[in-house]
Coordinates of C-alpha atoms and ligand atoms in Angstrom, one line a residue:
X1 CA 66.1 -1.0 14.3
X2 CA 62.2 -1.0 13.5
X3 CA 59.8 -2.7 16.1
X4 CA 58.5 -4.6 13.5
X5 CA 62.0 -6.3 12.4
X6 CA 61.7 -10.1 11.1
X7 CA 57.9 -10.3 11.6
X8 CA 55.8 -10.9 8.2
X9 CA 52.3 -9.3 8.3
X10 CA 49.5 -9.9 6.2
X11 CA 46.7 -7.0 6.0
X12 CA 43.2 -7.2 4.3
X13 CA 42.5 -4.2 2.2
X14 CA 46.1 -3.0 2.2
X15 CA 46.0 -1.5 -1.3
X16 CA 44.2 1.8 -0.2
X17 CA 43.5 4.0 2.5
X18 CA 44.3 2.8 5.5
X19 CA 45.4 -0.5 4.5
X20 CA 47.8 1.1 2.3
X21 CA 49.4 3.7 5.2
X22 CA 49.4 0.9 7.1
X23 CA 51.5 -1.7 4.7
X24 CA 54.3 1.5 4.1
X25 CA 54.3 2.3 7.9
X26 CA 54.8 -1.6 9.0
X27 CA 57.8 -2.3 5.6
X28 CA 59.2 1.5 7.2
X29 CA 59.7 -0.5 10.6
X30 CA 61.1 -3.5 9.5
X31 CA 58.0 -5.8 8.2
X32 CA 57.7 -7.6 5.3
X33 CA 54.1 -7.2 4.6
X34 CA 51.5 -9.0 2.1
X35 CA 48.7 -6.2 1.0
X36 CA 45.8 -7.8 0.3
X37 CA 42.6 -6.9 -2.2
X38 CA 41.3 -7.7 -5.1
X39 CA 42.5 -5.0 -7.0
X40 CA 46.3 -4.9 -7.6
X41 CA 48.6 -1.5 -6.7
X42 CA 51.9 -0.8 -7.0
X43 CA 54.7 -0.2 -3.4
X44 CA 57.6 2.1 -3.8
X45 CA 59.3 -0.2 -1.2
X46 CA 59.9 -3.9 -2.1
X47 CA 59.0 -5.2 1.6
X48 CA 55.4 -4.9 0.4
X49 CA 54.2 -7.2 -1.9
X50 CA 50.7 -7.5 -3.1
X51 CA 48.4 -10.6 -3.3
X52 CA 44.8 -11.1 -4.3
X53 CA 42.2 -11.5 -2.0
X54 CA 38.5 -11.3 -2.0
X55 CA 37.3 -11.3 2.1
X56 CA 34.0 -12.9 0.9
X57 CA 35.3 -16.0 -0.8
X58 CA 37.1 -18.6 1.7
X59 CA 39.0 -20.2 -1.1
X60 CA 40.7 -16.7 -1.8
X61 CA 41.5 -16.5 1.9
X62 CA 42.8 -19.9 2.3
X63 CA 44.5 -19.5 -0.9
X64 CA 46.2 -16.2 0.7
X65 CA 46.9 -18.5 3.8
X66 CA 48.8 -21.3 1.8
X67 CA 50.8 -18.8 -0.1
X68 CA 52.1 -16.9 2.8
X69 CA 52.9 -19.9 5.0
X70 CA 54.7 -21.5 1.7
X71 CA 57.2 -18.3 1.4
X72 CA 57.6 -17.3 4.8
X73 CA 57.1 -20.3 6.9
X74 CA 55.5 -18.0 9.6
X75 CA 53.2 -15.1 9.9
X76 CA 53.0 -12.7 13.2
X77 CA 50.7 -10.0 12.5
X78 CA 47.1 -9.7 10.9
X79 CA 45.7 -6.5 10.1
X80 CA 42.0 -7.3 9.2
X81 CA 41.2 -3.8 7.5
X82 CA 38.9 -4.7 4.3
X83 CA 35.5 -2.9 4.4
X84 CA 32.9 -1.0 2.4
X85 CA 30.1 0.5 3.2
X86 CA 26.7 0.7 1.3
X87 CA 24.5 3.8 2.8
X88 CA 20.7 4.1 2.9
X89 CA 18.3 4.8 6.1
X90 CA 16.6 1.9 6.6
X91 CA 13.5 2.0 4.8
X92 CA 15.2 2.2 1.9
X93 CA 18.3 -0.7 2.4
X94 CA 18.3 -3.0 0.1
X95 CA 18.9 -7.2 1.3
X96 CA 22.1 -6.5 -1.1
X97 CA 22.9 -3.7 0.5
X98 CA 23.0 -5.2 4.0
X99 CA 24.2 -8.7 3.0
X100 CA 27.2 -6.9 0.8
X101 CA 28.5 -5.1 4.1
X102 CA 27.8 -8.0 6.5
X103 CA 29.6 -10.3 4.2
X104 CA 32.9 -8.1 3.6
X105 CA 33.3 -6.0 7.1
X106 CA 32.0 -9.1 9.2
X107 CA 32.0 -12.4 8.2
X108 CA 35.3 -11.2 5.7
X109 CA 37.0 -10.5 9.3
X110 CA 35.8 -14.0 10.3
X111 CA 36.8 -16.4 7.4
X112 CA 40.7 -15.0 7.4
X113 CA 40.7 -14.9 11.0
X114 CA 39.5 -18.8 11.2
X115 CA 42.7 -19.3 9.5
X116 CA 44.9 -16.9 11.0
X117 CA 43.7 -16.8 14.6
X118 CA 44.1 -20.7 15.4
X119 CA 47.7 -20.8 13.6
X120 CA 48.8 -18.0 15.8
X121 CA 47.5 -20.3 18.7
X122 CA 49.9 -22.9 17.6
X123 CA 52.6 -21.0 16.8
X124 CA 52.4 -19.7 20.3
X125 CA 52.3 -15.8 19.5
X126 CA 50.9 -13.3 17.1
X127 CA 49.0 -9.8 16.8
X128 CA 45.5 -9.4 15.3
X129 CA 44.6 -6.1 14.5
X130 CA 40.7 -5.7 13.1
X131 CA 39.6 -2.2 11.9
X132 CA 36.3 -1.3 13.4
X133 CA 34.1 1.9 13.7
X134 CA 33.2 5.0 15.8
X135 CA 30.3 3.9 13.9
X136 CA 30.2 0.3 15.7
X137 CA 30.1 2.5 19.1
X138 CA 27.8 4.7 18.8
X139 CA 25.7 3.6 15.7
X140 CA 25.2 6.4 12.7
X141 CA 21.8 7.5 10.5
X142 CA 21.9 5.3 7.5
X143 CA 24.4 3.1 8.8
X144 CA 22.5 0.6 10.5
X145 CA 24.5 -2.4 8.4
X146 CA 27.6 -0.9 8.6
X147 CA 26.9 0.0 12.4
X148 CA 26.2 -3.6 12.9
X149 CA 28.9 -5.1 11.2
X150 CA 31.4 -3.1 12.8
X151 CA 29.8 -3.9 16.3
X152 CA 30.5 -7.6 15.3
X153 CA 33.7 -7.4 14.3
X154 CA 34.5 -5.4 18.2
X155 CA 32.8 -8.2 19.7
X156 CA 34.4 -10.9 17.6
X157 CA 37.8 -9.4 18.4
X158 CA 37.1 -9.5 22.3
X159 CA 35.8 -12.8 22.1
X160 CA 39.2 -13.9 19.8
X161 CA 41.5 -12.4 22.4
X162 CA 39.9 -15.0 25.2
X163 CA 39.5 -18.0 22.8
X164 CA 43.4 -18.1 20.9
X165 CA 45.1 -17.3 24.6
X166 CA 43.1 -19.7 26.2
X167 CA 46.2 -22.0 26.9
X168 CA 48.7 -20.1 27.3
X169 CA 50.1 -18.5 23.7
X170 CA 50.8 -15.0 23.6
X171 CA 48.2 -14.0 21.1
X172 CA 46.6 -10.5 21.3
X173 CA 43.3 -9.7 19.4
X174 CA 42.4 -6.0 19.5
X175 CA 40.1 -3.4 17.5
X176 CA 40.7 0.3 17.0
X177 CA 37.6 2.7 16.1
X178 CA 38.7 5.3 13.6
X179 CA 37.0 8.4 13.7
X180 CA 36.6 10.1 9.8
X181 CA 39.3 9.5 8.2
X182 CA 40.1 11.2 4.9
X183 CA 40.1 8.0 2.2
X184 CA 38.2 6.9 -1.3
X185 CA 36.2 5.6 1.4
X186 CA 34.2 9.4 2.3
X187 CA 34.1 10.0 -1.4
X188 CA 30.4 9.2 -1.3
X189 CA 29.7 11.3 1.4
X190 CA 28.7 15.0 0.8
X191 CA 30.9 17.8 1.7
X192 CA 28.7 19.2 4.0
X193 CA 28.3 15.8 6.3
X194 CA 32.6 15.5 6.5
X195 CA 32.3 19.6 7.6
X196 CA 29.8 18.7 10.0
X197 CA 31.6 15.3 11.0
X198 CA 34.9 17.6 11.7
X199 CA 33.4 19.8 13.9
X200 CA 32.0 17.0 16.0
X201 CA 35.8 16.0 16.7
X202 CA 37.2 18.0 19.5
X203 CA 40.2 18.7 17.1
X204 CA 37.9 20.1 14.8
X205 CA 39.7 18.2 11.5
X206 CA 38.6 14.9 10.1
X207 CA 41.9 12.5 10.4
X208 CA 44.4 11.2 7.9
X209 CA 45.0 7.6 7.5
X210 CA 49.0 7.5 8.5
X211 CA 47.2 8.5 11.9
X212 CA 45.2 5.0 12.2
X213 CA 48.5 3.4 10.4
X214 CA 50.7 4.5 13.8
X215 CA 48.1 3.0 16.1
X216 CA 47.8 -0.1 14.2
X217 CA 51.5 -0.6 13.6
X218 CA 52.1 0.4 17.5
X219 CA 49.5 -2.7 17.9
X220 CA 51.4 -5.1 16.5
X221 CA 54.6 -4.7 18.0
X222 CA 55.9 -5.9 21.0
X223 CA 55.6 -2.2 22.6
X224 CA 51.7 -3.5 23.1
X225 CA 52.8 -6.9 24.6
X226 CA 50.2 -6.5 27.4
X227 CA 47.2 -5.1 25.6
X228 CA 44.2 -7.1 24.0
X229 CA 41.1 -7.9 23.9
X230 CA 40.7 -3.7 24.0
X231 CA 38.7 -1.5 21.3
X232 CA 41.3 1.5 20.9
X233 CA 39.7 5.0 20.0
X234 CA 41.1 6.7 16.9
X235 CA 39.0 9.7 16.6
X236 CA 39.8 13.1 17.4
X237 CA 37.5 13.0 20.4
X238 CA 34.2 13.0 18.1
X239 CA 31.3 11.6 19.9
X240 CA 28.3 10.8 17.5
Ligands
NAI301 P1 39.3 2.3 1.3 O1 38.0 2.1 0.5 O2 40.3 3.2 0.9 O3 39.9 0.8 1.6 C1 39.2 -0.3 1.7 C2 40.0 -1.5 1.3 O4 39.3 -2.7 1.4 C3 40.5 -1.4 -0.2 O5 41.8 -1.9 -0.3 C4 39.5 -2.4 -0.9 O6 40.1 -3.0 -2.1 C5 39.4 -3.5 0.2 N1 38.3 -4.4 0.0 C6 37.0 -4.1 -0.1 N2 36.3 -5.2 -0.3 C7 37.1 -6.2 -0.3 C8 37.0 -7.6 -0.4 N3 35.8 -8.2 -0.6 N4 38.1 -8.4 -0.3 C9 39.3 -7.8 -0.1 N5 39.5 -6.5 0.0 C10 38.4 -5.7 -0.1 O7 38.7 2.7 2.7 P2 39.4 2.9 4.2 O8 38.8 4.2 4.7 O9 40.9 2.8 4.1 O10 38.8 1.7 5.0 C11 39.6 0.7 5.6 C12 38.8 0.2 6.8 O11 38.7 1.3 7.8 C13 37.4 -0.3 6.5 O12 37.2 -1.5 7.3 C14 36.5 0.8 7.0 O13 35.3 0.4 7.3 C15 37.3 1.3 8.2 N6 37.0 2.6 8.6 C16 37.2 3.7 7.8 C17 36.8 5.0 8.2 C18 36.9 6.2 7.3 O14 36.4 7.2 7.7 N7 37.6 6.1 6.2 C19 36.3 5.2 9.6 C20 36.2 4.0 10.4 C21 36.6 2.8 9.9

């Protein structure tokens, strides 16, 4: 039997990288699992199902939250994985720039988490999951909105853990902080900057994304009953 049997999970950017390893890793134990974007992709297994979401819009997350509570009834885990970044050192960001990444990788953890997170409380038990950064640790050159937003959405998830089990419902809010992790994601950055990124890693490889999937799905089961309100390292060992 899976460790995610009968439990319906909803994850935020689940048609790609991570998100994607993710939705097949959670459906391979048992899940059925809602991959959300805004851009459609097809699952090999039927226990993932795909529905349109834009993390920036709060009618497309409520609309996500109606439609999952009208076929399931119930939803246990969140994965809140949808990102981008938008690179420049800082004299040269843009306000689009830094608004674009604040408003997807922060306040797009927020506005399906104000949903989510407060149900869970109700319901009495649930597993958030929020996908942050090395980069949020340890800040990066050219990265200072990314950095940021990824720092809030650690902080957010520490302050989520307190607030939802304030009275008593087993919910558990915790962050993981992938290292480089080979998805579309790196395709803007050069070849020479992932070479350099391995070799900061004390494996000496940048990661794969069914490596982050395995730490997120262990999250969400009830194998990690006792952990939250933790940031969980995913990252070879690399220190920036
Ligand atoms: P990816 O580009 O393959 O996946 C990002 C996903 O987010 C896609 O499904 C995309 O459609 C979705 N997305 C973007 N904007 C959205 C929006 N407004 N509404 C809904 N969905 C939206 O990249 P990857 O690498 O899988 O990234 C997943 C998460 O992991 C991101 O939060 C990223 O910041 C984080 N991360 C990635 C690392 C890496 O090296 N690849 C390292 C550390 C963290």
């Amino acid at each position: 039997m899976g460790s995610l049997e009968n439990k319906i999970a909803v994850i935020t950017g689940g048609t790609s990288g991570i998100g994607y390893a993710t939705a097949l890793k959670m459906a391979e134990e048992g899940a059925v699992v809602y991959a959300c974007a805004r851009h459609g992709r097809k699952f090999e297994t039927s226990a993932v199902r795909y529905h349109y979401l834009d993390v920036t819009d709060a009618g497309s997350c409520m609309n996500l939250y109606e439609d999952v509570m009208a076929e399931q009834g119930k939803i246990d885990i969140l994965v809140a994985d949808a990102g981008i970044t938008r690179d420049a050192l800082t004299k040269n960001m843009t306000d689009e720039a830094f608004s674009d990444v604040i408003d997807t990788n922060l306040k797009g953890v927020f506005q399906i988490v104000r949903l989510i997170g407060p149900y869970m409380e109700t319901q009495g038990h649930g597993s958030i999951i929020a996908v942050g950064s090395v980069v949020g640790e340890y800040g990066n050159i050219g990265q200072a909105n990314y950095a940021a937003s990824k720092a809030g959405v650690i902080a957010m998830c520490k302050s989520w853990a307190k607030e939802f089990a304030r009275k008593g419902s087993q919910v558990r809010v915790n962050a993981i902080a992938p290292g480089y992790i080979m998805t579309d994601m790196l395709k803007t950055v050069p070849e020479h900057l992932l070479e350099k990124f391995a070799g900061m890693t004390m494996l000496k490889r940048l990661g794969k994304p069914e490596e982050i999937a395995e730490v997120i799905t262990f999250l969400a089961s009830d194998a990690a009953s006792y952990i939250t309100g933790t940031v969980i390292d995913v990252n070879g060992g690399m220190r920036l």
